[in-house]
PDB file of C-alpha atoms in Angstrom:
ATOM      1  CA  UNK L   3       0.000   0.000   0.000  1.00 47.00           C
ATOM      2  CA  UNK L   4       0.978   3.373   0.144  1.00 55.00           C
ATOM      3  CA  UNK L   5       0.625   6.763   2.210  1.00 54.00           C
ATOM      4  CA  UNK L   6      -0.681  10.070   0.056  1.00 60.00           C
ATOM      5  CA  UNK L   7      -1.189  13.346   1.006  1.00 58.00           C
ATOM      6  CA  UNK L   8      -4.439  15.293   0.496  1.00 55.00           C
ATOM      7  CA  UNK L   9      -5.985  18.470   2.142  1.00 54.00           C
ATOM      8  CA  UNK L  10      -9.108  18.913   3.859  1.00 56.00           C
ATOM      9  CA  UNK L  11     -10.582  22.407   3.432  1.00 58.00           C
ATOM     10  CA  UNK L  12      -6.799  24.078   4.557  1.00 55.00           C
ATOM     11  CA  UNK L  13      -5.736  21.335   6.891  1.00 60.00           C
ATOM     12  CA  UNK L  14      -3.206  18.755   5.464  1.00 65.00           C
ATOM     13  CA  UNK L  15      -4.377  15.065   6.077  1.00 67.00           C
ATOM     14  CA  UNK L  16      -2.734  11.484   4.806  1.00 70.00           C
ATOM     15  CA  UNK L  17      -4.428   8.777   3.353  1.00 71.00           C
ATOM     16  CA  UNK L  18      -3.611   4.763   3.173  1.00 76.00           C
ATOM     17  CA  UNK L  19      -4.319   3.490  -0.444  1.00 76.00           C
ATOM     18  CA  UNK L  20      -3.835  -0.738  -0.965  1.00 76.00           C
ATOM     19  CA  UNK L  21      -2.860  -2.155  -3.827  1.00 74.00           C
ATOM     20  CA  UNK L  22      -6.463  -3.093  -5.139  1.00 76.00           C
ATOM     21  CA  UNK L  23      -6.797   0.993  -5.545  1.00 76.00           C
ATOM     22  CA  UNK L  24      -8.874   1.249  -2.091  1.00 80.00           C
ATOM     23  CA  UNK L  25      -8.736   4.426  -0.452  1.00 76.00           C
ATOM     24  CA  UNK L  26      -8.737   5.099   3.257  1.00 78.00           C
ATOM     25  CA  UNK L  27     -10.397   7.935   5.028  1.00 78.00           C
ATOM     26  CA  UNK L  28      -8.302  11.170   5.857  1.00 73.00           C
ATOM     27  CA  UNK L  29      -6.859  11.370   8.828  1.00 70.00           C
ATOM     28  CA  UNK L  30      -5.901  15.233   9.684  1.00 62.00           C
ATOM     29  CA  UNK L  31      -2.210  16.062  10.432  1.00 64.00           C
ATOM     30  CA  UNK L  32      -1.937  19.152  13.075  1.00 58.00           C
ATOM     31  CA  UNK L  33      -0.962  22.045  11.007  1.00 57.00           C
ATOM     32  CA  UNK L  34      -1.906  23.350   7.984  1.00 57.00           C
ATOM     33  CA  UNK L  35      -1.225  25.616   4.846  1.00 64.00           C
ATOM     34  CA  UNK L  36      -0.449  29.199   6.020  1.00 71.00           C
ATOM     35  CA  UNK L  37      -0.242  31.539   2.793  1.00 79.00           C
ATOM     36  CA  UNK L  38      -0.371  34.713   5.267  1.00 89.00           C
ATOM     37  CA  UNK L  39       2.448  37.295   5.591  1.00 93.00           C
ATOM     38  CA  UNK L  40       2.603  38.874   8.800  1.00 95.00           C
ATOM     39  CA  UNK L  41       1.139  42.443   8.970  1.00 96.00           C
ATOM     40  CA  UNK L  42       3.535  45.495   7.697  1.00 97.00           C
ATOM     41  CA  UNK L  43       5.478  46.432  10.752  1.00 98.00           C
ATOM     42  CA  UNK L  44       6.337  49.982  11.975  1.00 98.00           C
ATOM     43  CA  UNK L  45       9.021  51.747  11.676  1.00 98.00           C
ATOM     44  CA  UNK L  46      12.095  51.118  13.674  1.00 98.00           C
ATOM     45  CA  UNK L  47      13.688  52.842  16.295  1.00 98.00           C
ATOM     46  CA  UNK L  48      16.912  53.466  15.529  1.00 98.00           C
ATOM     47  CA  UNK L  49      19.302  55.059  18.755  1.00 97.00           C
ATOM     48  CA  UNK L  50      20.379  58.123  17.999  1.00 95.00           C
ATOM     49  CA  UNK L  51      18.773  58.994  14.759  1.00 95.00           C
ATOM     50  CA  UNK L  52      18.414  61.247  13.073  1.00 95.00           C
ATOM     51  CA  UNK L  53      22.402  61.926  13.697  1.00 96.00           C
ATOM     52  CA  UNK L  54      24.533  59.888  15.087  1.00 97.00           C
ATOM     53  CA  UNK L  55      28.494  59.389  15.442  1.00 97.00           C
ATOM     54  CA  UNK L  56      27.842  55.174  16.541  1.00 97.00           C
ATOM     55  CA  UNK L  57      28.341  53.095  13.011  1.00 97.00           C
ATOM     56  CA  UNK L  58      26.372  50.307  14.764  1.00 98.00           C
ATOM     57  CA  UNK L  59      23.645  51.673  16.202  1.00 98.00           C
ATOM     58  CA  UNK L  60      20.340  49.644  17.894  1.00 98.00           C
ATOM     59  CA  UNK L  61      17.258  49.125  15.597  1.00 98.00           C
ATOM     60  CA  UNK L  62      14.564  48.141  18.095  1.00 98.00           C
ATOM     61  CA  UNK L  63      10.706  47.687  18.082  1.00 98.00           C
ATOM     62  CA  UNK L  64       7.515  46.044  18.469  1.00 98.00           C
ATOM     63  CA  UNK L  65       6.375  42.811  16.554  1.00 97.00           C
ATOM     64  CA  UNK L  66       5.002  39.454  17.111  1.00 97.00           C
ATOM     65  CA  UNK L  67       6.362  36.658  19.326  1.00 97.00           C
ATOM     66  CA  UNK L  68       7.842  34.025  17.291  1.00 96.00           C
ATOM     67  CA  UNK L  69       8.264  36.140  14.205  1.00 97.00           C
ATOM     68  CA  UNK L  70      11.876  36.807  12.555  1.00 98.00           C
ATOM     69  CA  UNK L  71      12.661  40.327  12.668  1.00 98.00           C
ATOM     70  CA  UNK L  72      15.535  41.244   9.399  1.00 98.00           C
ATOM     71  CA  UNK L  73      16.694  44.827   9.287  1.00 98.00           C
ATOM     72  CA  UNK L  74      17.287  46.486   5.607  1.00 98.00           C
ATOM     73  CA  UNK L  75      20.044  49.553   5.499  1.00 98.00           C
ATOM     74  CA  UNK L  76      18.758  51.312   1.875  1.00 98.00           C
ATOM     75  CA  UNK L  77      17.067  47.995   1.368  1.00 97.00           C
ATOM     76  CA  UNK L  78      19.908  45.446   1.517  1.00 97.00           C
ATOM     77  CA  UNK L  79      19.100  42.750   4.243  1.00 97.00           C
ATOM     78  CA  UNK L  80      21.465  43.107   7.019  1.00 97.00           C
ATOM     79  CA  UNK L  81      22.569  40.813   9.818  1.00 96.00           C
ATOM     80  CA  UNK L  82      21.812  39.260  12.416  1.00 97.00           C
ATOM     81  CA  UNK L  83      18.213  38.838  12.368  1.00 98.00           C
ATOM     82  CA  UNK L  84      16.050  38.464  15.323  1.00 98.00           C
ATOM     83  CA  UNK L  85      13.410  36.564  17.169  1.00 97.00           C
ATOM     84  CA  UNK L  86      11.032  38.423  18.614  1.00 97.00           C
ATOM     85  CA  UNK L  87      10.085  38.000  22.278  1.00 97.00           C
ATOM     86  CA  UNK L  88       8.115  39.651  24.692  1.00 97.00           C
ATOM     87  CA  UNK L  89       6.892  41.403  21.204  1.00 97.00           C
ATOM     88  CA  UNK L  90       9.967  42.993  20.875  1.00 98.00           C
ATOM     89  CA  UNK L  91      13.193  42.996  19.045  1.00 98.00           C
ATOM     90  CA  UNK L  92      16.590  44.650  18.553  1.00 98.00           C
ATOM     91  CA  UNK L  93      19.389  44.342  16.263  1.00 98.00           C
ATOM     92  CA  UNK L  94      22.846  45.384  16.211  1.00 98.00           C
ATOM     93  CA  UNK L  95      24.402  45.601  12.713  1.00 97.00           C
ATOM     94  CA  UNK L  96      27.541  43.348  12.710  1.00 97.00           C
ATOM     95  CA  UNK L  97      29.235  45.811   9.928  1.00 95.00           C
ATOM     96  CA  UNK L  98      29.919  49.735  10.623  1.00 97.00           C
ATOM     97  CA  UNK L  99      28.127  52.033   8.409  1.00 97.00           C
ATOM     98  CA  UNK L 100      30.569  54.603   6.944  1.00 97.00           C
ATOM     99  CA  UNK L 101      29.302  58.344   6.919  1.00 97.00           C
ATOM    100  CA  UNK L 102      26.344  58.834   5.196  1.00 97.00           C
ATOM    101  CA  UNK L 103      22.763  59.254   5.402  1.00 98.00           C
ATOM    102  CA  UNK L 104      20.472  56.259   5.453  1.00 98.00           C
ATOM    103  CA  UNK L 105      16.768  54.879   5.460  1.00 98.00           C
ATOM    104  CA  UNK L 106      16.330  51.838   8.140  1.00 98.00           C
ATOM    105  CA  UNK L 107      13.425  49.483   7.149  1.00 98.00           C
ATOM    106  CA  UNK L 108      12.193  46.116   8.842  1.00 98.00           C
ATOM    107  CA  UNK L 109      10.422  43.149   7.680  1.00 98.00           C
ATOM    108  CA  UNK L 110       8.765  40.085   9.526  1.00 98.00           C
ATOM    109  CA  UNK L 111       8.797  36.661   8.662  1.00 97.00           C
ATOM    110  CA  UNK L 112       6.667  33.973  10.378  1.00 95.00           C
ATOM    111  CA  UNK L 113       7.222  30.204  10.991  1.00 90.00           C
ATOM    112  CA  UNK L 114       5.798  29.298   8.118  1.00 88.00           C
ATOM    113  CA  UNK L 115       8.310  31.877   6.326  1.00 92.00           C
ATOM    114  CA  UNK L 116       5.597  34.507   5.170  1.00 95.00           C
ATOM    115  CA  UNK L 117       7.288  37.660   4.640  1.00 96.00           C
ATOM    116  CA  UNK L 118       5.747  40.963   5.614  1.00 97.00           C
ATOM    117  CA  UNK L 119       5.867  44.323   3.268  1.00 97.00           C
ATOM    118  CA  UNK L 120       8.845  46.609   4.204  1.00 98.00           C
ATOM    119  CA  UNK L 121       7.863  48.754   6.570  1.00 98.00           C
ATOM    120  CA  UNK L 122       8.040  52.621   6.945  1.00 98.00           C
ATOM    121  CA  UNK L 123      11.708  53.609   6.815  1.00 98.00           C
ATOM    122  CA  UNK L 124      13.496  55.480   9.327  1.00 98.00           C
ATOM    123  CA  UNK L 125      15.919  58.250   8.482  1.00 98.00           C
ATOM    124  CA  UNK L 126      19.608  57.791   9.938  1.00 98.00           C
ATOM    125  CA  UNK L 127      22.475  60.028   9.472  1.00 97.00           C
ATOM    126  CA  UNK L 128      25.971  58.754  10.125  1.00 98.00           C
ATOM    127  CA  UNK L 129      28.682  61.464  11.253  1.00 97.00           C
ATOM    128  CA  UNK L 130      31.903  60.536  12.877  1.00 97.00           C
ATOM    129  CA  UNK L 131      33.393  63.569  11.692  1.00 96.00           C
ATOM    130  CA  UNK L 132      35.135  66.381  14.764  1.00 95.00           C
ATOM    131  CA  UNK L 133      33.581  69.376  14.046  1.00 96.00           C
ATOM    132  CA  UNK L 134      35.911  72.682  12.965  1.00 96.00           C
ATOM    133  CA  UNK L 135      38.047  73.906  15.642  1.00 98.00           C
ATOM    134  CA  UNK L 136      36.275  76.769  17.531  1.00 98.00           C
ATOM    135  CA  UNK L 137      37.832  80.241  18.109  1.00 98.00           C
ATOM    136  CA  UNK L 138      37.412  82.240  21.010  1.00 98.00           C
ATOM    137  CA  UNK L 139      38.014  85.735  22.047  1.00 98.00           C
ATOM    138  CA  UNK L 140      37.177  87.408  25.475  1.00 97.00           C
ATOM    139  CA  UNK L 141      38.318  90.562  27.007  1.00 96.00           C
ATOM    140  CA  UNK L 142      41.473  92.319  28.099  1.00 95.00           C
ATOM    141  CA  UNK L 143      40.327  93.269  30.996  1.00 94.00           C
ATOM    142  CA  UNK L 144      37.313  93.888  32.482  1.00 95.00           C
ATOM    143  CA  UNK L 145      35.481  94.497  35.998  1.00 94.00           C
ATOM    144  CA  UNK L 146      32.553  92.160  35.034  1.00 96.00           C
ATOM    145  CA  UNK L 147      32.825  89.172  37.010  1.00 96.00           C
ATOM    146  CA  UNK L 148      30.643  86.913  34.960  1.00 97.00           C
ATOM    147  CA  UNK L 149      31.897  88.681  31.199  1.00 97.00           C
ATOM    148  CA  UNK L 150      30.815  87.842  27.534  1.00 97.00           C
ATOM    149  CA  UNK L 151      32.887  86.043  25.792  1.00 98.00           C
ATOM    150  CA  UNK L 152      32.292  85.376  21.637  1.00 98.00           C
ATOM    151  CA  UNK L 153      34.127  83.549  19.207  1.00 98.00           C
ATOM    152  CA  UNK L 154      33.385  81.066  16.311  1.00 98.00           C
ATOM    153  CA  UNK L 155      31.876  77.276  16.205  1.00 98.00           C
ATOM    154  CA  UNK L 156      30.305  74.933  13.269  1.00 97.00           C
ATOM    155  CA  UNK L 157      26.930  76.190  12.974  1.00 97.00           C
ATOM    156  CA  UNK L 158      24.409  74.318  15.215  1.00 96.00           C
ATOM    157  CA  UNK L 159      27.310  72.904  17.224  1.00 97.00           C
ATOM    158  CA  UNK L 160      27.147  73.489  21.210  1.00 98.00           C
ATOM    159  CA  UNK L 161      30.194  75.674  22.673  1.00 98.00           C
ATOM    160  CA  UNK L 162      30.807  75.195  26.035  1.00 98.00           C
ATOM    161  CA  UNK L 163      33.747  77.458  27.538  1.00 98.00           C
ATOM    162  CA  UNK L 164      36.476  75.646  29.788  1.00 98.00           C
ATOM    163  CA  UNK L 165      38.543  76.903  32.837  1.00 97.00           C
ATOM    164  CA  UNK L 166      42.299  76.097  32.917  1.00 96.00           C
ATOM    165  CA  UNK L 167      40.702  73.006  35.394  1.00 96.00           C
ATOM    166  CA  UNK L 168      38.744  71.773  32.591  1.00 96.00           C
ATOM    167  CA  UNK L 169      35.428  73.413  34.122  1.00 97.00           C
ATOM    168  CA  UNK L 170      32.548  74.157  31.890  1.00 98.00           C
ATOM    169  CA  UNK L 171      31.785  77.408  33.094  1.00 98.00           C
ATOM    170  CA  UNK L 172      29.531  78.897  30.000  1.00 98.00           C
ATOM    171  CA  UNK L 173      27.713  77.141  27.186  1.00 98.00           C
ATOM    172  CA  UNK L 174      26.111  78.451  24.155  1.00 98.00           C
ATOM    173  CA  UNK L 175      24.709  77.351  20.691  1.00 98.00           C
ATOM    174  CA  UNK L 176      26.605  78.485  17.246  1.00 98.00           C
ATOM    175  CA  UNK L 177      24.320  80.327  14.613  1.00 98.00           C
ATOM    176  CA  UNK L 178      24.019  79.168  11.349  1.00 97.00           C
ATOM    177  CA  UNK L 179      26.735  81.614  10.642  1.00 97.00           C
ATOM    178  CA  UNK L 180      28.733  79.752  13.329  1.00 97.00           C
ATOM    179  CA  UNK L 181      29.140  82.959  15.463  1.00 98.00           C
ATOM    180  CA  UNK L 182      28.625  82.816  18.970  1.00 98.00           C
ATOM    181  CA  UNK L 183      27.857  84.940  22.309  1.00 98.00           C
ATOM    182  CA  UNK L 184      28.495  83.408  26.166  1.00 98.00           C
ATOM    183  CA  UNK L 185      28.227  84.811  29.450  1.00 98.00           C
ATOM    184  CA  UNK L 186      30.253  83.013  31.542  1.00 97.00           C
ATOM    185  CA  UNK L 187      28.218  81.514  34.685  1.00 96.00           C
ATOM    186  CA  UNK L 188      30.895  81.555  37.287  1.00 95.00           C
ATOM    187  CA  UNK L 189      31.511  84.093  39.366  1.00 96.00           C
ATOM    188  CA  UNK L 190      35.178  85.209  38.016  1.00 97.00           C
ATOM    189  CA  UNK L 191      37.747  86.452  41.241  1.00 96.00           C
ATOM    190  CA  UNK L 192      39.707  89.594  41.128  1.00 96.00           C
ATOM    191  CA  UNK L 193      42.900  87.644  38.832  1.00 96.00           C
ATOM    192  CA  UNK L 194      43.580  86.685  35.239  1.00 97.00           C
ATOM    193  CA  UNK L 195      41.521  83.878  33.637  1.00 98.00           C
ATOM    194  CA  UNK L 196      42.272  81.406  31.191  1.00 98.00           C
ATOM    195  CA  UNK L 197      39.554  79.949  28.889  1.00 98.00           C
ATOM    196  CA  UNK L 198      39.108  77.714  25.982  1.00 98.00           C
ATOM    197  CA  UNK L 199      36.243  76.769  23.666  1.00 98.00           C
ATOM    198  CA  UNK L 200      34.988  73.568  22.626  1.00 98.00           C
ATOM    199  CA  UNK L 201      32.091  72.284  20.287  1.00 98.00           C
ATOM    200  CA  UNK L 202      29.911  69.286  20.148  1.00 97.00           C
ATOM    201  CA  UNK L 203      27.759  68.559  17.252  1.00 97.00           C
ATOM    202  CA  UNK L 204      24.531  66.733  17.092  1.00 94.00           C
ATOM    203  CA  UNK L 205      25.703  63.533  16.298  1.00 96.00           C
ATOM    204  CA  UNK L 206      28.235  63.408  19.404  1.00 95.00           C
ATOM    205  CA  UNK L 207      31.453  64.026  17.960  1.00 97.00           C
ATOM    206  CA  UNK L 208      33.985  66.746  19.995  1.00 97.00           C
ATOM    207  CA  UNK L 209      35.880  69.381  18.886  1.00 98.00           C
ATOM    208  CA  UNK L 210      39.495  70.317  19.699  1.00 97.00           C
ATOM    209  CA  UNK L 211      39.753  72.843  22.210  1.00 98.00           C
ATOM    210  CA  UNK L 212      40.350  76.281  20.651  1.00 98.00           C
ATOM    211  CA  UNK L 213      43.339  78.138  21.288  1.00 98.00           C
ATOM    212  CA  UNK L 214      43.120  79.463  24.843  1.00 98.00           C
ATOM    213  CA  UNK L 215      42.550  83.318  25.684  1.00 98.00           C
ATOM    214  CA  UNK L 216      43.178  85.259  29.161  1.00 98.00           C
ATOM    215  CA  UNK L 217      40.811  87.619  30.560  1.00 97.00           C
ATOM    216  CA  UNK L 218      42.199  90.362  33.948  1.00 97.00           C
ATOM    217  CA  UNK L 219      38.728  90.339  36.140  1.00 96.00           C
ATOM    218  CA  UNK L 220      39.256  94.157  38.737  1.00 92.00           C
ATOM    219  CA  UNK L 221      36.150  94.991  40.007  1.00 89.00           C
ATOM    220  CA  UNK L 222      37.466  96.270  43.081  1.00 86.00           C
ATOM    221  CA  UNK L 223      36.984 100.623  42.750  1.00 86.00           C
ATOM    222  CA  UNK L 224      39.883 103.045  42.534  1.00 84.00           C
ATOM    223  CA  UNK L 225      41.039 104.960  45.508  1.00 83.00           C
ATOM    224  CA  UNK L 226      39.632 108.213  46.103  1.00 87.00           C
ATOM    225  CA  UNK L 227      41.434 110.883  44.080  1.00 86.00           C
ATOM    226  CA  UNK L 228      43.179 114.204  45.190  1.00 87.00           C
ATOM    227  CA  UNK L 229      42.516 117.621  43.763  1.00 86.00           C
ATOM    228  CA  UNK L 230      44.182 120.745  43.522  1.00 85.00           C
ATOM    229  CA  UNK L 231      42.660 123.722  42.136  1.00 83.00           C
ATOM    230  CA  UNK L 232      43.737 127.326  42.645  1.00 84.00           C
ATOM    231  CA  UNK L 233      41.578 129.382  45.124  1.00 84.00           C
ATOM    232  CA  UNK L 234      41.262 132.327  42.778  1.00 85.00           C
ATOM    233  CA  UNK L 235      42.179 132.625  39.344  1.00 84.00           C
ATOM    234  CA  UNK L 236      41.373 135.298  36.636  1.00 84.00           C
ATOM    235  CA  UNK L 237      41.744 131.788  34.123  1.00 84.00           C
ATOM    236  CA  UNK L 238      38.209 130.577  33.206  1.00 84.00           C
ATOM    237  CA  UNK L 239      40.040 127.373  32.217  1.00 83.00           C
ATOM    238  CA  UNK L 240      42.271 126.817  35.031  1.00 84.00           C
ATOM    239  CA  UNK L 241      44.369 123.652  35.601  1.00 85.00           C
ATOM    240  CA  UNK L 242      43.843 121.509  38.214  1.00 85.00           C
ATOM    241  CA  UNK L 243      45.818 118.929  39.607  1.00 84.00           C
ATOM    242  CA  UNK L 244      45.774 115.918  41.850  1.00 86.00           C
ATOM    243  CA  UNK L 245      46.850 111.972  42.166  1.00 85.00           C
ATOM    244  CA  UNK L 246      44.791 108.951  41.617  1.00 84.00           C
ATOM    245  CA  UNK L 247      45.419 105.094  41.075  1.00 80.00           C
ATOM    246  CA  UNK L 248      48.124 104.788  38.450  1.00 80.00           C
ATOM    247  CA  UNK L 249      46.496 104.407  34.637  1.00 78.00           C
ATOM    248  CA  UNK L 250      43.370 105.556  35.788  1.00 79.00           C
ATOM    249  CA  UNK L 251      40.884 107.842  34.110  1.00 82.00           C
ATOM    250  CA  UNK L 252      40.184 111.354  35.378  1.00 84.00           C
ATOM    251  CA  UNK L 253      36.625 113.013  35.283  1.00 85.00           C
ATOM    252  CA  UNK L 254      36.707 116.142  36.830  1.00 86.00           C
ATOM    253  CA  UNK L 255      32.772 117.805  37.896  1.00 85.00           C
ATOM    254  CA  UNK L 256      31.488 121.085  39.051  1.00 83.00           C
ATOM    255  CA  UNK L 257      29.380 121.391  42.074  1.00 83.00           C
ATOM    256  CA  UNK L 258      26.775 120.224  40.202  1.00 88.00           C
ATOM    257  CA  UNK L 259      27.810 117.019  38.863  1.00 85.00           C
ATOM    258  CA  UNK L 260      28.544 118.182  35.236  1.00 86.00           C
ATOM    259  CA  UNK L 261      31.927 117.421  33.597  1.00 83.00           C
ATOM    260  CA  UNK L 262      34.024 120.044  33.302  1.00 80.00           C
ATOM    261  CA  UNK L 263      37.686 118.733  32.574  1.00 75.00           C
ATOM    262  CA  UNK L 264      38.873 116.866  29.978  1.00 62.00           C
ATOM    263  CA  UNK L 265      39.553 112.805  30.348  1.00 61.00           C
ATOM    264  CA  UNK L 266      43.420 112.400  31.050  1.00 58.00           C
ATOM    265  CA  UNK L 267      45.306 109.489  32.059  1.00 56.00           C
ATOM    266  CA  UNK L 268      47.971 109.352  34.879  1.00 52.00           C
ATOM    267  CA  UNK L 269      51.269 107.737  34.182  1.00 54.00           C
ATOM    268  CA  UNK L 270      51.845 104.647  36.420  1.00 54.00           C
ATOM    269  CA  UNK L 271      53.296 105.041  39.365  1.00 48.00           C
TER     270      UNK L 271
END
């Protein structure tokens, strides 16, 4: 005799035929056909996106337990795949993607090895690239403890101003035109300072610090001045003398408060 298969509505079954041509009655094997793809998945997660400096970054997502997940990079199949579990998956690409931009896609596959559509792609942008050097310029001197300090960055880039420690003690965002502004948080003490910049882009890559500049921080007031002017004088522009703190500059005022004397500067003492 011999063993056929048959199918009964969509289950499979197996008959028993003799050699006189009689025919048995089906008997149902567990299972079936399954013809149905899995439904289109969403799309991916991908850490980091839409810029990132990590050439393997996650995909991740929902889908259903027992399905295999496969991950597409511009719509070439990449590896590993995964099993879903707990109606989730995530995949690490086992080859670096150089810097580019991308679109992530997913499909399933079930155990019956129905394929899913592609799903929705997701947008990744690879950039392992240090942004430009920074410049930075802040004042001579000044009697601002917390002063501005300006410079230039790659556009978009964050700027975060360093102490000679290594302290961040100011950050700011570049314009597109790369230019820009930063009042520094920390109260500054009555010395010189010495600051750098440095940028970080969106996708996580750092800068090299930018040449360091010094600022002089005096905010402590001059001493009082001395003045000398003659008792009487028949000069309606008389000279009038005095001392003051070396490389200072001299306002001189009438009993009213108005300036009356020209700005000079003292030679140091």
């Amino acid at each position: 005799y011999e063993i056929s298969a048959c199918l009964v509505g969509s289950e499979m079954c197996i008959r028993d035929r003799d050699v006189a041509g009689n025919t048995s009655a089906p008997t149902i094997v567990v299972g079936g056909i399954d013809t149905s793809a899995p439904s289109t998945m969403a799309a991916p997660t991908v850490a980091g996106t839409p810029t990132t400096n990590n050439t393997t970054p996650v995909i991740s997502g929902t889908c259903t337990d027992g399905d295999i997940v496969t991950a597409y990079i511009d719509g070439i199949a990449i590896t590993p795949t995964a099993l879903c579990s707990s109606n989730a998956y995530s995949i690490t690409p086992d080859i670096a993607l150089a810097d580019d931009d991308y679109n992530v896609t997913v499909t399933a596959t079930d155990s019956s090895g129905n394929e899913s559509e592609i799903s929705p792609a997701t947008a990744l942008t690879i950039d392992t690239l240090e942004p430009t050097v920074p410049t930075l310029v802040v004042p001579t001197t000044s009697n601002d403890t917390t002063p501005i300090v300006t410079g230039t960055a790659e556009a978009g880039s964050t700027v975060n101003i360093k102490d000679s420690d290594d302290n961040i003690v100011g950050t700011g965002t570049a314009d597109i035109n790369g230019d820009y502004t930063i009042e520094i948080t920390t109260v500054l003490s009555n010395e010189a300072h010495t600051f750098t910049a440095v940028s970080l882009d969106s996708a996580g890559n750092t800068s090299v610090d930018s040449a360091p500049d010094t600022v002089t921080i005096d905010s402590i007031p001059p001493g009082q001045p001395t003045i000398s002017a003659p008792v009487l004088t028949n000069d309606n522009t008389p000279i009038v003398t005095g001392t003051a703190e070396a490389n200072s500059t001299i306002t001189i005022k009438d009993e009213n408060g108005t300036t009356v004397g020209c700005l000079l500067y003292t030679s140091p003492s």
